[in-house]
Short mmCIF file of C-alpha atoms and ligand atoms in Angstrom, two decimals:
data_model
loop_
_atom_site.label_atom_id
_atom_site.label_comp_id
_atom_site.label_asym_id
_atom_site.label_seq_id
_atom_site.Cartn_x
_atom_site.Cartn_y
_atom_site.Cartn_z
CA UNK S 235 155.34 97.30 23.59
CA UNK S 236 153.59 98.40 26.77
CA UNK S 237 155.09 101.08 28.99
CA UNK S 238 156.88 98.64 31.30
CA UNK S 239 159.91 100.93 31.70
CA UNK S 240 158.06 104.23 32.14
CA UNK S 241 160.15 106.73 34.11
CA UNK S 242 163.26 104.51 34.14
CA UNK S 243 166.64 105.67 32.84
CA UNK S 244 168.95 103.48 30.79
CA UNK S 245 172.46 103.69 29.39
CA UNK S 246 173.18 101.41 26.42
CA UNK S 247 176.83 101.30 25.36
CA UNK S 248 177.55 100.86 21.64
CA UNK S 249 174.06 102.00 20.67
CA UNK S 250 174.72 103.97 17.50
CA UNK S 251 174.31 100.77 15.47
CA UNK S 252 173.03 97.19 15.42
CA UNK S 253 171.80 95.44 18.57
CA UNK S 254 172.56 98.35 20.93
CA UNK S 255 170.50 100.78 18.88
CA UNK S 256 167.65 98.23 18.77
CA UNK S 257 167.79 97.86 22.56
CA UNK S 258 167.87 101.64 23.13
CA UNK S 259 164.89 102.12 20.81
CA UNK S 260 163.02 99.24 22.49
CA UNK S 261 163.63 100.76 25.93
CA UNK S 262 162.45 104.18 24.68
CA UNK S 263 159.33 102.58 23.22
CA UNK S 264 158.70 101.03 26.65
CA UNK S 265 158.91 104.52 28.21
CA UNK S 266 162.54 104.77 29.39
CA UNK S 267 164.83 107.79 29.02
CA UNK S 268 168.04 106.69 27.33
CA UNK S 269 171.68 107.60 26.93
CA UNK S 270 173.14 106.49 23.60
CA UNK S 271 176.86 105.79 23.16
CA UNK S 272 179.07 104.74 20.28
CA UNK S 273 180.95 105.91 17.25
CA UNK S 274 179.70 107.20 13.92
CA UNK S 275 178.87 110.28 11.90
CA UNK S 276 177.93 113.13 14.29
CA UNK S 277 174.98 114.31 12.18
CA UNK S 278 173.60 110.74 11.87
CA UNK S 279 173.91 110.19 15.63
CA UNK S 280 172.13 113.47 16.35
CA UNK S 281 169.34 112.46 13.94
CA UNK S 282 168.99 109.11 15.74
CA UNK S 283 168.95 110.79 19.18
CA UNK S 284 166.41 113.44 18.21
CA UNK S 285 164.33 110.79 16.38
CA UNK S 286 164.03 108.70 19.56
CA UNK S 287 162.84 111.75 21.51
CA UNK S 288 160.19 112.70 18.98
CA UNK S 289 159.03 109.16 18.19
CA UNK S 290 158.67 107.94 21.77
CA UNK S 291 158.30 111.13 23.84
CA UNK S 292 161.25 110.33 26.14
CA UNK S 293 164.54 112.08 26.86
CA UNK S 294 167.50 110.82 24.82
CA UNK S 295 171.09 112.00 25.36
CA UNK S 296 174.40 110.90 23.87
CA UNK S 297 177.92 110.20 25.14
CA UNK S 298 180.81 109.74 22.72
CA UNK S 299 182.91 107.89 25.34
CA UNK S 300 185.38 105.33 24.02
CA UNK S 301 184.75 101.95 25.72
CA UNK S 302 188.47 101.24 25.45
CA UNK S 303 189.20 104.12 27.88
CA UNK S 304 188.35 103.58 31.57
CA UNK S 305 188.33 107.30 32.48
CA UNK S 306 185.87 108.03 29.66
CA UNK S 307 183.66 105.13 30.80
CA UNK S 308 183.54 106.52 34.35
CA UNK S 309 182.67 109.99 33.02
CA UNK S 310 179.92 108.51 30.80
CA UNK S 311 178.23 106.84 33.79
CA UNK S 312 178.46 110.11 35.75
CA UNK S 313 176.98 112.01 32.81
CA UNK S 314 174.11 109.50 32.54
CA UNK S 315 173.33 109.91 36.24
CA UNK S 316 173.42 113.71 35.94
CA UNK S 317 171.66 114.14 32.61
CA UNK S 318 168.97 111.48 33.15
CA UNK S 319 168.58 112.10 36.90
CA UNK S 320 169.67 108.56 37.79
CA UNK S 321 170.70 105.30 36.15
CA UNK S 322 168.32 102.36 36.61
CA UNK S 323 169.49 100.15 33.75
CA UNK S 324 173.01 99.64 32.43
CA UNK S 325 173.38 97.66 29.20
CA UNK S 326 176.98 96.80 28.37
CA UNK S 327 176.68 96.14 24.66
CA UNK S 328 179.63 97.75 22.83
CA UNK S 329 181.75 95.15 21.13
CA UNK S 330 184.11 94.46 18.25
CA UNK S 331 185.26 91.32 16.44
CA UNK S 332 188.45 90.16 14.75
CA UNK S 333 188.95 86.78 13.10
CA UNK S 334 192.41 85.20 12.73
CA UNK S 335 194.33 82.00 13.49
CA UNK S 336 195.75 82.28 17.00
CA UNK S 337 199.40 82.17 15.85
CA UNK S 338 198.78 85.18 13.61
CA UNK S 339 196.43 87.05 15.95
CA UNK S 340 197.70 90.66 16.15
CA UNK S 341 198.53 91.66 19.75
CA UNK S 342 196.83 95.04 19.34
CA UNK S 343 193.58 93.35 18.23
CA UNK S 344 193.72 91.01 21.23
CA UNK S 345 194.20 93.99 23.58
CA UNK S 346 191.41 96.01 21.93
CA UNK S 347 188.89 93.13 22.06
CA UNK S 348 189.65 92.40 25.70
CA UNK S 349 189.41 96.11 26.57
CA UNK S 350 186.19 96.90 24.68
CA UNK S 351 184.33 93.58 25.01
CA UNK S 352 185.34 92.67 28.59
CA UNK S 353 187.12 95.35 30.64
CA UNK S 354 184.57 98.04 29.70
CA UNK S 355 181.88 95.85 31.29
CA UNK S 356 183.85 95.92 34.55
CA UNK S 357 184.54 99.66 34.46
CA UNK S 358 180.92 100.64 33.66
CA UNK S 359 179.50 98.22 36.23
CA UNK S 360 181.89 99.43 38.93
CA UNK S 361 180.85 103.03 38.25
CA UNK S 362 177.10 102.33 38.15
CA UNK S 363 176.73 99.95 41.12
CA UNK S 364 177.11 102.39 44.09
CA UNK S 365 173.99 104.42 43.20
CA UNK S 366 172.00 101.28 42.30
CA UNK S 367 172.94 99.67 45.63
CA UNK S 368 171.99 102.81 47.54
CA UNK S 369 168.55 102.84 45.84
CA UNK S 370 168.22 99.05 46.31
CA UNK S 371 167.21 98.68 42.67
CA UNK S 372 168.90 98.31 39.33
CA UNK S 373 169.50 96.24 36.25
CA UNK S 374 172.80 95.26 34.65
CA UNK S 375 172.43 93.53 31.30
CA UNK S 376 175.56 92.41 29.48
CA UNK S 377 175.66 91.42 25.82
CA UNK S 378 177.77 88.30 25.77
CA UNK S 379 177.23 85.85 22.90
CA UNK S 380 176.76 82.17 22.09
CA UNK S 381 180.55 82.55 22.04
CA UNK S 382 180.30 83.23 25.80
CA UNK S 383 179.18 79.61 26.23
CA UNK S 384 180.85 77.68 23.39
CA UNK S 385 183.74 78.38 21.02
CA UNK S 386 184.44 78.64 17.31
CA UNK S 387 187.90 78.55 15.77
CA UNK S 388 189.73 81.76 14.82
CA UNK S 389 187.87 83.90 17.35
CA UNK S 390 190.19 83.37 20.33
CA UNK S 391 190.02 86.92 21.68
CA UNK S 392 186.27 87.29 21.20
CA UNK S 393 185.51 83.88 22.74
CA UNK S 394 187.83 84.59 25.69
CA UNK S 395 186.24 88.01 26.27
CA UNK S 396 182.66 86.73 26.00
CA UNK S 397 183.28 83.78 28.34
CA UNK S 398 184.73 86.43 30.66
CA UNK S 399 181.54 88.51 30.41
CA UNK S 400 179.37 85.51 31.38
CA UNK S 401 181.59 84.77 34.39
CA UNK S 402 181.85 88.41 35.46
CA UNK S 403 178.06 88.74 35.30
CA UNK S 404 177.52 85.72 37.58
CA UNK S 405 179.98 87.07 40.14
CA UNK S 406 178.35 90.51 40.21
CA UNK S 407 174.88 88.91 40.44
CA UNK S 408 175.92 87.04 43.59
CA UNK S 409 177.43 90.17 45.15
CA UNK S 410 174.26 92.18 44.52
CA UNK S 411 171.74 89.42 45.18
CA UNK S 412 170.42 91.00 48.38
CA UNK S 413 170.60 94.57 47.06
CA UNK S 414 167.64 94.53 44.64
CA UNK S 415 170.03 94.77 41.68
CA UNK S 416 170.07 92.01 39.05
CA UNK S 417 172.86 91.15 36.59
CA UNK S 418 172.31 88.90 33.59
CA UNK S 419 173.94 88.24 30.28
CA UNK S 420 172.31 87.75 26.90
CA UNK S 421 173.94 85.24 24.55
CA UNK S 422 172.77 85.79 20.97
CA UNK S 423 173.64 83.60 18.03
CA UNK S 424 174.20 85.38 14.70
CA UNK S 425 172.27 88.62 14.26
CA UNK S 426 172.59 90.48 10.96
CA UNK S 427 174.35 93.72 11.99
CA UNK S 428 177.39 95.62 10.59
CA UNK S 429 179.62 93.41 12.82
CA UNK S 430 178.38 90.27 11.05
CA UNK S 431 178.06 91.89 7.61
CA UNK S 432 181.85 92.33 7.63
CA UNK S 433 182.31 88.61 8.33
CA UNK S 434 180.02 87.72 5.40
CA UNK S 435 181.96 89.95 3.00
CA UNK S 436 185.30 88.54 4.25
CA UNK S 437 184.08 84.93 3.85
CA UNK S 438 182.85 85.60 0.28
CA UNK S 439 186.28 86.98 -0.65
CA UNK S 440 188.36 84.34 1.20
CA UNK S 441 186.44 81.32 -0.08
CA UNK S 442 185.31 82.83 -3.38
CA UNK S 443 181.69 81.90 -2.70
CA UNK S 444 178.40 83.76 -3.27
CA UNK S 445 176.71 85.57 -0.39
CA UNK S 446 173.97 82.94 -0.01
CA UNK S 447 176.55 80.16 0.46
CA UNK S 448 178.61 82.23 2.90
CA UNK S 449 175.52 82.89 5.01
CA UNK S 450 173.80 79.49 4.92
CA UNK S 451 176.67 76.98 4.65
CA UNK S 452 179.39 78.75 6.62
CA UNK S 453 178.11 81.46 8.96
CA UNK S 454 174.80 79.87 9.97
CA UNK S 455 176.23 76.34 10.05
CA UNK S 456 176.13 76.19 13.89
CA UNK S 457 172.69 77.88 14.06
CA UNK S 458 170.09 75.09 13.61
CA UNK S 459 167.24 77.40 12.56
CA UNK S 460 169.41 78.61 9.62
CA UNK S 461 167.86 82.01 10.26
CA UNK S 462 169.47 85.07 11.77
CA UNK S 463 168.17 86.05 15.21
CA UNK S 464 166.69 89.54 14.74
CA UNK S 465 167.65 92.76 16.49
CA UNK S 466 164.06 93.22 17.68
CA UNK S 467 164.05 89.74 19.27
CA UNK S 468 167.19 90.59 21.27
CA UNK S 469 165.71 94.01 22.17
CA UNK S 470 162.53 92.36 23.48
CA UNK S 471 164.56 90.03 25.71
CA UNK S 472 166.58 92.97 27.05
CA UNK S 473 163.39 94.94 27.74
CA UNK S 474 161.97 91.97 29.65
CA UNK S 475 165.14 91.56 31.74
CA UNK S 476 165.01 95.30 32.49
CA UNK S 477 161.38 95.17 33.63
CA UNK S 478 160.05 94.70 37.17
CA UNK S 479 158.73 91.26 36.11
CA UNK S 480 162.33 89.98 35.89
CA UNK S 481 163.24 90.83 39.52
CA UNK S 482 163.76 87.12 40.30
CA UNK S 483 166.18 86.54 37.41
CA UNK S 484 169.82 87.13 38.24
CA UNK S 485 173.14 85.49 37.36
CA UNK S 486 171.62 83.95 34.23
CA UNK S 487 173.04 83.68 30.74
CA UNK S 488 170.09 83.85 28.36
CA UNK S 489 170.61 82.08 25.05
CA UNK S 490 168.82 83.56 22.05
CA UNK S 491 170.64 81.62 19.37
CA UNK S 492 168.27 79.63 17.17
CA UNK S 493 169.24 76.42 18.99
CA UNK S 494 173.04 76.80 18.58
CA UNK S 495 173.98 75.83 22.16
CA UNK S 496 171.38 73.04 22.39
CA UNK S 497 173.74 70.69 20.56
P1 NAD U 98 177.75 96.65 15.66
O1 NAD U 98 179.10 96.69 15.05
O2 NAD U 98 176.54 96.82 14.80
O3 NAD U 98 177.64 97.76 16.81
C1 NAD U 98 178.66 97.93 17.74
C2 NAD U 98 178.43 99.23 18.47
O4 NAD U 98 179.52 99.40 19.38
C3 NAD U 98 178.43 100.46 17.56
O5 NAD U 98 177.49 101.40 18.06
C4 NAD U 98 179.86 100.99 17.70
O6 NAD U 98 179.98 102.37 17.45
C5 NAD U 98 180.10 100.68 19.16
N1 NAD U 98 181.51 100.63 19.53
C6 NAD U 98 182.52 99.89 18.97
N2 NAD U 98 183.67 100.17 19.57
C7 NAD U 98 183.40 101.09 20.54
C8 NAD U 98 184.19 101.77 21.50
N3 NAD U 98 185.51 101.59 21.60
N4 NAD U 98 183.56 102.67 22.31
C9 NAD U 98 182.22 102.89 22.21
N5 NAD U 98 181.44 102.27 21.33
C10 NAD U 98 182.02 101.39 20.51
O7 NAD U 98 177.70 95.29 16.48
P2 NAD U 98 176.47 94.39 16.99
O8 NAD U 98 176.46 93.17 16.15
O9 NAD U 98 175.24 95.19 17.17
O10 NAD U 98 177.06 93.93 18.40
C11 NAD U 98 176.60 94.44 19.64
C12 NAD U 98 177.02 93.50 20.75
O11 NAD U 98 176.37 92.23 20.58
C13 NAD U 98 178.52 93.21 20.78
O12 NAD U 98 178.96 93.10 22.12
C14 NAD U 98 178.62 91.86 20.09
O13 NAD U 98 179.75 91.15 20.46
C15 NAD U 98 177.33 91.21 20.58
N6 NAD U 98 176.88 90.10 19.74
C16 NAD U 98 176.60 90.28 18.41
C17 NAD U 98 176.16 89.21 17.66
C18 NAD U 98 175.82 89.34 16.21
O14 NAD U 98 175.64 88.30 15.55
N7 NAD U 98 175.73 90.52 15.64
C19 NAD U 98 176.02 87.95 18.25
C20 NAD U 98 176.33 87.80 19.59
C21 NAD U 98 176.75 88.89 20.33
#
């Protein structure tokens, strides 16, 4: 990757694992300083942070803020601005999943999914926008999902939250259209990360089927390519949207879903 983000600073929420980590590493490879965020083993996170600094020669810092807690989100954005000098790129990526028929859906899971997958996007955006507006430049990139555009059964909270993210992003894009700040969402199909690995294991147990069947005939049923989208493909799209070349793209929902939403 060329140094298209040299000197920029980026905060990627939920970047201790999966897609967020891939995006943070991709940004660092493109020359950006990054703030990581997310849960996990402290020693592992420190290894990841230090590894990014030594591999790519950029500054990498970490915030342990809980995306379910608005005050911690506000503090995280402040810390990013202080520790990285400024915040050019905000990637709202943290997310969780829970699968259940709607009549059995636990209220606490509904609340947690709405808080972490949707409300955190609002709180982080609200905190980051003033400085971006003042500088007349910035990028807001929100990880929605194919489930931000179409639905699947048993994922009521996730689908509601992700449709919310797509709508929120459009609204913010219109507000900031004349301020040099863009806002876009990315809508991936299935990507093999810990979030999806759990669904595979649950499907194997529920339906008493081998892994291959759970992946090909159940999970990837709506994904015409029958292949997972890869973390590096999503990271490359995020890096493009963060670059100067994408200044004219705002209010979009970018599908990267192996053809899922073409049906
Ligand atoms: P993942 O489980 O691998 O990673 C999630 C990250 O979010 C981790 O770093 C975790 O620590 C962090 N996180 C979870 N709860 C948090 C909280 N309360 N506060 C701070 N951090 C928290 O998941 P992933 O598959 O990489 O998903 C990343 C994003 O992409 C999510 O928004 C997800 O909905 C979206 N997405 C994933 C897929 C897929 O197939 N994997 C498809 C479409 C969209």
